[in-house]
Amino acid sequence: MGGRNLKNRKILLMGNPNVGKSVVFSRLTGVNVIQSNYPGTTVGYTRGHLNIGQSEMDLIDVPGTYSLSPSCKAEEVARDMFFDEDPELIINVVDATNLERNLYLTLQILEKGIPTVIVLNMWDAAKRKGVHLNLGKLQETLGIKVVTAVAVTGEGIKELVDIVNGITLNPEGNVSSIPKMDDDKKWAFIGQMLSEVQKIEHRHPSILERLEDASVKPVSGIIIALIVLFIVMQVIIGLGEFLINYILDPLYYQFYGPFITSAVENSIPSGFIHDILIGSGYEYETSFGLLTTGIYVIFSVVLPYILSFYLVLGFMEDFGYLPRLAVLLDSIMHKLGLHGYATIPIILGFGCNVPAMLSTRILEGKREKFIAATLVAISVPCMAQTAVIIGLLGQYGIQYIIMVYGTLLIVFTILGSALNLILKGESPEIFFEIPPYRIPHMKTLLKKTWMRVRGFLLEALPFVFLGILAINILYLIGVMGAISSLLAPIMSKMLGLPNQAIDALIMGFLRKDLATAMLAPLELSPNQLVVACTVLATSFPCIATFIVLIKEIGIKDMLKTIFIMLSIALITGTILNLILN
Amino acid sequence: MNTLVELKNGKTAIIRKIEGGSGLKNRLEVMNIRLGKKVKKTCSAPLRGPVVIEIEGCKMAIGRGMASKVWVEEI
């Protein structure tokens, strides 16, 4: 290992999916995490720094894989990294409750002759499950160091760091001498070894385990799913409203609004720049300023719901509910040209379409990606759109909100089935491990939520700001007005809305908040608002989603999506108008 | 012998034969679904959805097409 450039010293963190690699990763790197990831949905990887003694090393969180002979994208990434990155050391995270399967990958890793240390994670769960291990014998048989850990609480991490430190000082002593074997021999070796070092006591299933089975069985599964959905909506909306009413609104109206308005008024009393920055003051609905309405919409309309959404989503992920939902809905999703996995981007889409588009990477084929991305962009309203819908229709009663979401559900189903019929190919079958239910660790959950919220702020905000700025300029110089008046007569006939409302919808293509603000004072009937909200939701998502969409599916498919989007928005709006008015 | 699709919910069986190419066999094998292993069928998801099985205390969802290629002997 001599002569290696110190800056390129790498440690790979490898293991099966769902063994807690990412938690070990964040424990080892502390705050130096560069990118947050969506467990079970990441094809990319995370890189961080680890300080060992005097030196700093790169720690890479490799996507979870069952073997080094890949059967999906994430596994290909894992294999390529293993063979190409030339790591100095491998930390193999192993699920202590499921040694047999996990050790297969371990043997494949050990064959390469790179210094390796094994982390037996979820040691607490293994003990609860009645697993007894002769650690000394296991280390002796494998010829490398094994450390037990409970990554979520940090137990065993210090020992791991000490071992890593020791290995970097003396790499040769930590290479396994197990010979290369074919697959059958590997399994036989593992079986033989486990019969010698592992004993499992029998015990009765816990309540959580009973609940595990109930949540995928047809009848109880659907009942549980409905209850979960209800609780999730209640918590997201309740927590979001609490944050807005008691924290963010007071902050904006009592401190930020008056402050920024007077600050700008004092330095730039009037003119183009003044109008772009603060518009007509700090009333968020009518000022249209970048620093007033813009800031308000991002921090007091969207952010609270994003925050509560990610908190609830993170809880469901850590608890282990999402894979069960995927199993439960798999057969329905197949009729829409997708499979159970696609429930993840769809659920993410209700929070923010941007991570939803990113997570379509877990889907195997181009066809599935296209279907999922198109369905999300058109029929899954993000939290910002939901805020608009609730803001406009909430005062007239829940039945109008149900009309909008019901229409979106119908659009979702018809569009999915149509795309499934039109696009050639089949959606592959699902095949994955369903993790056991686990009570989430609060600190880890909060940290993950924070990383996602920060990710949202860093990734989406610049685009939202640029979008608002561009539209503001186009609006002020009259371009938007010209486009609106050109299209308005045609659309008002189809949608049954007054011309000013059509103006708002066209603006809303790029700026939802402006659309709300413009629709609010028009005194539309609730039925007209239903049409307007549905058209707003099915037509363009936000500009940030667009950028990600181009990146994920390419410009050609993106143009197809836009065409489908506009047709559907117009057709759905027209049909709703015919039925309601 | 039955396939995993036909095996009744809650029953335990031994895997005796896996049909299909080496790709499928490998995919199943790395998940510890191999000849001679004991499996318990937990349930099938609604509307002819995937089959859920348990091997060594670990639950897995397998699409019906794949599950119909795994032949088991009930014990």
XYZ file of C-alpha atoms in Angstrom:
656
model
C 0.000 0.000 0.000
C 3.078 2.263 -0.015
C 3.449 5.229 -2.325
C -0.279 5.943 -2.295
C -1.268 9.581 -2.506
C -2.649 10.455 0.912
C -5.487 12.471 -0.608
C -6.861 9.394 -2.362
C -7.114 7.123 0.622
C -10.500 5.498 0.372
C -12.662 3.326 2.567
C -15.697 1.645 1.021
C -18.738 0.974 3.180
C -20.465 -2.084 1.721
C -23.286 -4.432 2.599
C -26.755 -5.745 1.735
C -29.609 -3.238 1.426
C -31.341 -2.304 4.699
C -28.475 -3.196 7.015
C -27.945 0.359 8.241
C -24.919 1.342 6.140
C -26.034 4.926 5.904
C -26.394 5.219 9.665
C -22.898 3.802 10.156
C -21.776 6.274 7.516
C -23.208 9.304 9.244
C -21.874 8.072 12.596
C -18.369 7.805 11.172
C -18.361 11.066 9.265
C -20.155 13.208 11.825
C -21.388 16.366 10.196
C -19.350 16.083 7.015
C -22.104 14.514 4.957
C -22.148 15.990 1.481
C -25.386 14.667 0.101
C -28.469 13.275 1.716
C -29.902 10.096 0.339
C -33.260 8.408 0.192
C -32.857 4.979 1.729
C -33.715 2.263 -0.700
C -33.930 4.704 -3.549
C -30.349 5.730 -4.104
C -28.430 4.613 -7.113
C -25.749 7.215 -6.600
C -23.532 7.165 -3.563
C -22.532 9.394 -0.697
C -18.997 10.438 0.081
C -17.685 11.835 3.328
C -14.513 12.286 5.318
C -13.256 10.251 8.203
C -10.466 11.449 10.445
C -8.285 8.596 11.572
C -5.405 9.511 13.862
C -3.452 12.131 11.962
C -4.803 11.404 8.519
C -8.061 12.073 6.716
C -9.661 9.400 4.562
C -12.557 9.362 2.097
C -15.457 7.206 3.200
C -17.828 6.102 0.437
C -21.313 4.783 1.178
C -21.749 2.227 -1.617
C -25.354 1.354 -2.621
C -26.652 -1.804 -0.950
C -26.094 -5.020 -2.870
C -26.640 -8.738 -2.303
C -23.741 -9.795 -4.485
C -21.015 -8.549 -6.793
C -22.803 -10.031 -9.814
C -25.361 -7.279 -10.335
C -29.034 -7.671 -11.215
C -30.038 -4.010 -11.042
C -28.572 -0.523 -11.441
C -27.716 0.025 -7.779
C -25.861 -3.290 -7.744
C -23.946 -2.364 -10.895
C -22.808 0.835 -9.227
C -21.723 -1.172 -6.183
C -19.758 -3.691 -8.253
C -18.037 -1.001 -10.330
C -17.019 0.895 -7.240
C -15.662 -2.212 -5.611
C -13.509 -3.107 -8.582
C -12.530 0.400 -9.741
C -12.115 2.566 -6.669
C -9.009 0.803 -5.337
C -9.960 1.170 -1.677
C -7.482 0.856 1.146
C -10.044 -0.784 3.382
C -13.570 -2.150 3.256
C -16.063 -1.817 6.075
C -18.592 -4.574 5.493
C -21.811 -3.839 7.368
C -23.707 -7.023 8.125
C -27.209 -7.508 9.560
C -26.585 -9.578 12.676
C -30.135 -10.950 12.552
C -29.599 -12.413 9.109
C -26.033 -13.668 8.955
C -26.416 -16.476 6.434
C -27.502 -14.336 3.509
C -25.274 -11.375 4.435
C -22.136 -13.490 4.618
C -22.377 -14.478 0.945
C -21.434 -10.927 -0.070
C -18.802 -10.944 2.670
C -17.093 -13.968 1.112
C -17.161 -12.307 -2.308
C -15.529 -9.222 -0.807
C -12.895 -11.205 1.077
C -11.837 -12.981 -2.140
C -10.371 -9.746 -3.466
C -7.751 -9.670 -0.696
C -8.433 -6.114 0.476
C -8.194 -5.453 4.244
C -11.727 -5.753 5.598
C -13.525 -5.257 8.884
C -17.023 -6.579 9.580
C -19.586 -4.548 11.494
C -22.316 -6.773 12.917
C -25.019 -4.133 12.995
C -28.411 -4.351 14.724
C -26.785 -6.311 17.487
C -29.606 -5.347 19.862
C -32.245 -6.754 17.496
C -30.224 -9.968 17.119
C -30.088 -10.375 20.894
C -33.839 -9.802 21.141
C -34.311 -12.381 18.426
C -32.388 -14.901 20.511
C -29.233 -15.018 18.363
C -26.107 -16.159 20.258
C -22.742 -15.812 18.544
C -19.254 -16.977 19.331
C -17.519 -13.836 18.109
C -13.982 -15.072 18.728
C -14.577 -18.153 16.643
C -16.211 -16.131 13.857
C -13.192 -13.789 13.689
C -10.854 -16.745 13.709
C -12.666 -18.548 10.879
C -12.907 -15.464 8.668
C -9.443 -14.223 9.594
C -10.503 -10.620 10.039
C -11.810 -8.364 12.817
C -15.529 -8.366 13.624
C -17.167 -5.670 15.738
C -20.745 -5.681 17.057
C -22.681 -2.436 16.783
C -26.005 -0.703 17.159
C -25.407 2.092 14.687
C -28.538 4.099 15.513
C -27.425 4.569 19.111
C -23.716 4.773 18.293
C -22.831 1.618 20.201
C -19.697 -0.035 18.820
C -18.685 2.884 16.598
C -15.702 3.862 18.762
C -14.397 0.287 18.614
C -14.879 0.351 14.859
C -12.823 3.537 14.539
C -10.079 1.985 16.682
C -10.015 -1.099 14.482
C -9.961 0.992 11.285
C -7.105 2.974 12.777
C -5.246 -0.242 13.570
C -5.767 -1.618 10.070
C -4.487 1.526 8.367
C -1.297 1.133 10.400
C -0.983 -2.571 9.684
C -2.997 -3.530 6.590
C -1.342 -6.879 5.891
C -2.499 -8.459 9.131
C -6.146 -7.894 8.259
C -6.546 -9.672 4.961
C -8.576 -12.865 5.041
C -6.877 -16.037 3.920
C -10.097 -17.796 2.887
C -9.560 -19.281 -0.581
C -11.720 -18.517 -3.647
C -14.744 -20.809 -3.862
C -17.580 -21.361 -6.307
C -21.103 -20.434 -5.218
C -22.124 -23.840 -3.888
C -18.933 -24.084 -1.854
C -19.515 -20.569 -0.503
C -22.975 -21.477 0.784
C -21.689 -24.726 2.211
C -18.851 -22.873 3.929
C -21.281 -20.356 5.428
C -23.638 -23.122 6.576
C -20.802 -25.033 8.214
C -19.366 -21.936 9.890
C -22.738 -20.767 11.246
C -23.541 -24.193 12.675
C -20.361 -23.814 14.705
C -20.559 -20.189 15.824
C -24.271 -19.350 15.920
C -27.138 -20.585 18.080
C -30.686 -19.291 17.739
C -33.195 -19.624 20.566
C -36.820 -19.984 19.678
C -39.221 -17.333 20.949
C -42.738 -16.092 20.320
C -43.479 -13.401 17.738
C -43.905 -9.871 19.122
C -46.850 -7.570 18.435
C -44.806 -5.741 15.815
C -44.161 -9.027 14.005
C -47.859 -9.856 13.974
C -48.507 -6.389 12.564
C -45.865 -7.031 9.866
C -47.833 -9.874 8.347
C -51.162 -8.100 8.734
C -49.974 -5.164 6.653
C -49.439 -7.182 3.456
C -52.437 -9.516 3.688
C -55.235 -8.460 1.326
C -58.018 -7.432 3.741
C -56.099 -6.297 6.818
C -53.413 -4.757 4.580
C -55.876 -2.450 2.854
C -57.506 -1.445 6.140
C -54.078 -0.661 7.624
C -53.101 1.299 4.506
C -56.238 3.455 4.784
C -55.635 4.108 8.480
C -51.986 5.007 7.770
C -53.041 7.343 4.948
C -55.542 9.083 7.218
C -53.047 9.552 10.059
C -50.341 10.711 7.651
C -52.582 13.402 6.152
C -53.716 14.557 9.593
C -50.172 14.852 10.896
C -48.747 16.560 7.804
C -51.532 19.123 7.578
C -51.810 19.620 11.352
C -48.106 20.112 11.896
C -47.816 22.320 8.783
C -50.665 24.557 9.928
C -49.230 24.777 13.420
C -45.865 25.919 12.052
C -47.515 28.503 9.798
C -49.992 29.949 12.291
C -47.843 30.010 15.384
C -44.298 30.447 14.131
C -43.816 31.480 10.520
C -46.715 33.886 9.944
C -45.987 35.877 13.102
C -42.303 36.029 12.144
C -43.133 37.262 8.653
C -45.798 39.802 9.541
C -44.280 41.161 12.714
C -40.590 41.159 11.883
C -39.439 40.248 8.383
C -42.175 41.955 6.304
C -42.054 45.414 7.879
C -38.263 45.243 8.049
C -37.607 44.327 4.424
C -40.258 46.719 3.111
C -38.858 49.716 4.916
C -35.293 48.693 4.082
C -36.060 48.620 0.343
C -38.347 51.691 0.466
C -35.554 53.643 2.086
C -32.849 52.729 -0.403
C -34.883 52.342 -3.645
C -38.123 54.290 -3.234
C -39.627 53.389 -6.646
C -39.031 51.991 -10.126
C -38.366 48.674 -11.814
C -35.947 47.221 -9.230
C -38.209 48.323 -6.379
C -41.193 46.573 -7.982
C -39.246 43.368 -8.577
C -37.920 43.290 -5.041
C -40.957 44.149 -2.961
C -43.794 45.025 -5.333
C -46.501 46.931 -3.490
C -45.511 46.095 0.077
C -45.448 43.033 2.255
C -49.021 41.789 1.930
C -47.996 38.414 0.555
C -51.060 37.892 -1.633
C -50.899 41.128 -3.533
C -47.378 42.499 -3.500
C -45.737 40.030 -5.940
C -42.264 41.086 -4.828
C -39.323 38.706 -4.910
C -38.361 39.503 -1.311
C -41.950 39.720 -0.063
C -44.370 37.331 -1.805
C -41.469 35.178 -3.003
C -39.969 34.717 0.438
C -43.372 34.296 2.035
C -44.470 31.582 -0.377
C -41.261 29.611 0.015
C -40.873 29.849 3.770
C -44.408 30.210 5.041
C -46.482 28.318 2.445
C -44.265 25.526 1.154
C -41.525 24.906 3.717
C -43.768 23.996 6.683
C -45.536 21.305 4.675
C -42.275 20.030 3.197
C -40.870 19.778 6.712
C -43.840 17.910 8.147
C -44.041 15.702 5.051
C -40.402 14.646 5.290
C -40.733 14.000 8.989
C -43.692 11.673 8.440
C -42.114 10.062 5.377
C -38.866 9.461 7.267
C -40.813 7.862 10.086
C -42.586 5.508 7.684
C -39.302 4.623 5.984
C -37.472 3.947 9.234
C -40.426 2.023 10.592
C -40.399 -0.127 7.459
C -43.887 0.519 6.134
C -43.089 1.646 2.575
C -41.909 -1.726 1.169
C -45.129 -3.280 2.477
C -47.167 -0.634 0.725
C -45.202 -1.451 -2.433
C -46.099 -5.151 -2.099
C -49.737 -4.362 -1.392
C -50.096 -2.071 -4.405
C -47.861 -4.004 -6.789
C -50.639 -5.633 -8.728
C -52.521 -2.350 -9.233
C -49.322 -0.605 -10.270
C -48.696 -3.290 -12.887
C -51.930 -2.299 -14.599
C -50.475 1.198 -14.925
C -47.256 -0.040 -16.499
C -45.297 0.234 -13.266
C -44.538 -2.010 -10.358
C -44.755 -1.739 -6.598
C -41.479 0.156 -6.323
C -43.033 3.063 -8.203
C -45.151 3.844 -5.143
C -42.009 5.465 -3.699
C -41.614 8.246 -6.304
C -45.365 8.747 -6.220
C -45.432 9.174 -2.449
C -42.357 11.429 -2.576
C -44.154 13.479 -5.240
C -46.827 14.548 -2.775
C -44.076 16.303 -0.841
C -42.058 17.738 -3.673
C -41.890 16.622 -7.299
C -38.123 17.205 -7.425
C -37.023 14.273 -5.205
C -39.803 12.228 -6.807
C -38.230 12.720 -10.241
C -34.810 11.882 -8.826
C -36.116 8.687 -7.261
C -37.464 7.377 -10.586
C -33.873 6.192 -10.983
C -34.740 3.106 -8.931
C -37.071 1.981 -11.703
C -35.481 -0.438 -14.089
C -36.423 0.489 -17.631
C -36.695 3.706 -19.604
C -40.354 2.967 -20.155
C -41.129 2.760 -16.440
C -39.177 5.913 -15.732
C -41.127 7.775 -18.368
C -44.492 6.522 -17.105
C -43.659 7.267 -13.470
C -42.224 10.725 -14.189
C -45.170 11.680 -16.401
C -47.729 10.440 -13.890
C -46.058 12.305 -11.048
C -45.680 15.550 -13.002
C -49.313 15.525 -14.109
C -51.387 13.930 -11.400
C -49.419 14.124 -8.169
C -49.737 17.628 -6.705
C -46.789 18.619 -4.539
C -47.189 20.277 -1.149
C -47.046 23.741 -2.723
C -49.906 22.873 -5.062
C -51.805 21.291 -2.195
C -51.346 24.482 -0.204
C -52.819 26.440 -3.134
C -55.748 24.042 -3.472
C -56.513 24.121 0.247
C -56.047 27.879 0.360
C -58.529 28.522 -2.457
C -61.127 25.836 -1.784
C -60.848 25.094 1.934
C -63.276 27.879 2.882
C -66.070 26.355 0.738
C -65.876 22.875 2.231
C -64.039 19.611 1.959
C -66.247 18.296 -0.880
C -64.596 20.684 -3.353
C -61.123 19.564 -2.342
C -62.260 15.962 -2.774
C -63.498 16.847 -6.275
C -60.037 18.084 -7.257
C -58.186 15.096 -5.799
C -60.796 12.666 -7.134
C -60.296 14.083 -10.615
C -56.525 13.770 -10.234
C -56.951 10.132 -9.170
C -59.088 9.426 -12.243
C -56.528 11.154 -14.467
C -53.772 9.136 -12.809
C -55.557 5.845 -13.443
C -56.638 6.541 -17.031
C -53.295 8.059 -18.044
C -51.334 5.200 -16.460
C -53.456 2.526 -18.133
C -53.216 4.347 -21.471
C -49.436 4.688 -21.282
C -49.210 1.022 -20.287
C -51.143 0.075 -23.430
C -49.403 2.461 -25.812
C -45.784 2.048 -24.768
C -44.276 -1.277 -25.704
C -42.739 -3.528 -23.102
C -43.632 -4.993 -19.755
C -42.942 -3.828 -16.246
C -40.587 -6.230 -14.485
C -41.691 -8.181 -11.472
C -40.852 -7.089 -7.957
C -38.450 -9.079 -5.909
C -37.141 -7.588 -2.696
C -36.606 -8.086 0.966
C -39.243 -6.709 3.304
C -37.432 -5.342 6.351
C -38.944 -5.987 9.780
C -40.784 -3.182 11.547
C -38.435 -1.179 13.730
C -39.168 1.664 16.097
C -37.405 4.669 14.538
C -34.557 6.279 16.418
C -35.621 9.876 17.057
C -32.261 11.594 16.626
C -31.534 9.787 13.367
C -35.007 10.627 12.084
C -34.624 14.317 12.897
C -31.200 14.410 11.301
C -32.503 12.780 8.133
C -35.445 15.178 7.989
C -33.118 18.121 8.373
C -30.824 16.821 5.618
C -33.763 16.527 3.254
C -35.182 19.934 4.091
C -31.733 21.420 3.580
C -31.463 19.502 0.302
C -34.812 20.934 -0.786
C -33.750 24.454 0.129
C -30.405 24.139 -1.656
C -31.637 22.365 -4.777
C -35.089 23.764 -5.391
C -34.863 27.291 -4.004
C -32.487 28.810 -6.554
C -34.747 27.613 -9.374
C -37.893 28.824 -7.670
C -36.273 32.228 -7.168
C -35.032 32.391 -10.748
C -38.485 31.370 -11.951
C -40.157 34.063 -9.892
C -37.617 36.610 -11.081
C -38.035 35.670 -14.758
C -41.812 35.767 -14.557
C -41.708 39.058 -12.676
C -39.622 40.594 -15.433
C -41.801 39.136 -18.206
C -44.849 40.367 -16.321
C -43.490 43.864 -15.804
C -42.435 44.302 -19.433
C -45.797 43.007 -20.620
C -44.857 39.714 -22.309
C -46.961 37.524 -20.013
C -49.928 39.824 -20.508
C -49.625 39.493 -24.295
C -49.468 35.687 -24.177
C -52.428 35.599 -21.835
C -54.656 37.800 -23.936
C -53.802 35.745 -27.007
C -54.797 32.414 -25.460
C -57.445 33.572 -23.018
C -60.491 33.670 -25.352
C -59.994 30.055 -26.520
C -59.401 28.729 -23.065
C -62.199 30.643 -21.407
C -64.681 28.988 -23.795
C -63.376 25.535 -22.898
C -62.919 26.042 -19.173
C -65.806 28.405 -18.479
C -63.653 30.849 -16.575
C -63.466 34.643 -16.926
C -60.506 36.055 -18.853
C -58.704 37.253 -15.733
C -58.793 33.740 -14.307
C -57.240 32.405 -17.504
C -54.488 34.991 -17.079
C -53.878 33.548 -13.657
C -53.759 29.967 -14.947
C -51.240 30.852 -17.625
C -49.096 32.603 -15.032
C -49.594 29.606 -12.796
C -47.807 27.465 -15.377
C -44.680 28.889 -13.871
C -45.707 30.520 -10.659
C -48.359 28.827 -8.548
C -48.344 31.432 -5.819
C -49.109 34.190 -8.294
C -51.996 32.112 -9.597
C -53.460 31.811 -6.102
C -53.028 35.481 -5.528
C -54.679 36.341 -8.842
C -57.549 33.879 -8.462
C -58.400 34.836 -4.878
C -59.912 38.288 -5.540
C -61.930 37.225 -8.637
C -64.928 35.918 -6.670
C -65.170 32.756 -8.723
C -67.806 30.224 -7.777
C -66.529 27.136 -5.922
C -67.189 25.062 -9.060
C -65.097 27.419 -11.172
C -62.349 27.217 -8.573
C -62.432 23.423 -8.803
C -61.819 23.715 -12.562
C -59.056 26.275 -12.015
C -57.323 24.226 -9.310
C -57.447 21.027 -11.347
C -56.003 22.749 -14.397
C -53.309 24.319 -12.215
C -52.409 20.938 -10.748
C -52.391 18.928 -13.981
C -50.551 21.529 -16.034
C -46.933 22.473 -15.481
C -45.272 21.598 -12.206
C -42.621 24.046 -11.012
C -39.518 25.086 -12.891
C -37.216 23.056 -10.623
C -39.147 19.892 -11.486
C -38.657 20.713 -15.158
C -34.922 20.973 -14.858
C -34.699 17.644 -13.006
C -37.094 16.056 -15.487
C -34.859 17.011 -18.411
C -31.887 15.585 -16.538
C -33.666 12.313 -15.773
C -35.592 11.470 -18.951
C -33.930 13.655 -21.577
C -35.294 16.559 -23.590
C -37.160 14.428 -26.140
C -39.219 12.527 -23.596
C -39.669 15.741 -21.680
C -41.329 17.369 -24.723
C -43.671 14.377 -24.967
C -44.518 14.838 -21.294
C -45.290 18.524 -21.866
C -47.565 17.672 -24.768
C -49.435 15.086 -22.683
C -49.584 17.542 -19.791
C -51.149 20.374 -21.762
C -53.639 18.104 -23.522
C -54.713 16.561 -20.253
C -55.017 19.892 -18.463
C -57.263 21.247 -21.220
C -59.343 18.086 -21.674
C -59.843 17.553 -17.947
C -60.673 21.221 -17.380
C -63.193 21.197 -20.230
C -64.899 18.015 -19.036
C -65.073 19.309 -15.451
C -66.544 22.559 -16.727
C -69.227 20.672 -18.685
C -70.146 18.558 -15.663
C -70.054 21.260 -12.983
C -71.307 24.371 -14.732
C -44.693 -30.771 -5.519
C -46.210 -27.298 -5.722
C -44.902 -23.948 -6.852
C -44.644 -21.115 -4.328
C -47.769 -19.625 -5.886
C -49.804 -22.755 -5.168
C -48.429 -23.403 -1.681
C -51.065 -22.477 0.901
C -50.559 -19.454 3.162
C -48.896 -20.280 6.456
C -47.412 -23.569 5.184
C -43.753 -24.482 5.363
C -41.923 -26.294 2.579
C -38.498 -27.232 1.229
C -37.280 -25.790 -2.079
C -36.723 -28.686 -4.484
C -36.409 -27.209 -7.949
C -35.888 -23.791 -9.515
C -36.840 -23.472 -13.187
C -35.512 -20.835 -15.519
C -32.137 -19.558 -16.641
C -29.018 -18.976 -14.613
C -29.891 -15.273 -14.313
C -33.025 -16.032 -12.327
C -31.287 -18.742 -10.319
C -28.501 -16.353 -9.366
C -30.909 -13.597 -8.398
C -32.771 -15.979 -6.119
C -29.625 -17.558 -4.766
C -27.970 -14.350 -3.556
C -31.156 -13.721 -1.567
C -30.657 -17.135 0.041
C -33.532 -18.714 -1.917
C -31.731 -21.967 -2.799
C -32.372 -25.666 -3.181
C -32.901 -27.419 0.121
C -33.845 -24.245 2.031
C -36.906 -24.189 4.245
C -39.458 -21.518 3.289
C -42.683 -20.423 4.887
C -45.305 -18.767 2.730
C -46.682 -15.810 4.647
C -49.335 -14.635 2.220
C -50.114 -13.376 -1.257
C -50.775 -9.683 -1.833
C -54.248 -8.717 -3.089
C -55.396 -8.996 -6.733
C -52.944 -11.715 -7.664
C -50.084 -9.617 -6.356
C -46.650 -10.848 -5.264
C -46.098 -13.785 -2.935
C -44.536 -13.100 0.468
C -42.240 -15.781 1.866
C -39.998 -16.136 4.880
C -36.542 -17.752 4.823
C -34.390 -17.822 7.951
C -36.596 -15.203 9.563
C -36.250 -12.874 6.617
C -39.291 -11.832 4.607
C -39.236 -11.417 0.856
C -41.745 -10.354 -1.776
C -41.527 -12.254 -5.054
C -43.551 -11.486 -8.165
C -45.898 -14.260 -9.260
C -44.004 -15.090 -12.433
C -40.835 -15.778 -10.491
C -42.648 -17.542 -7.671
C -44.262 -19.925 -10.158
C -40.792 -21.147 -11.138
C -39.864 -22.185 -7.617
C -41.075 -25.728 -6.836
C -41.406 -26.753 -3.217
C -42.322 -29.827 -1.195
C -44.614 -29.190 1.746
C -43.514 -30.465 5.155
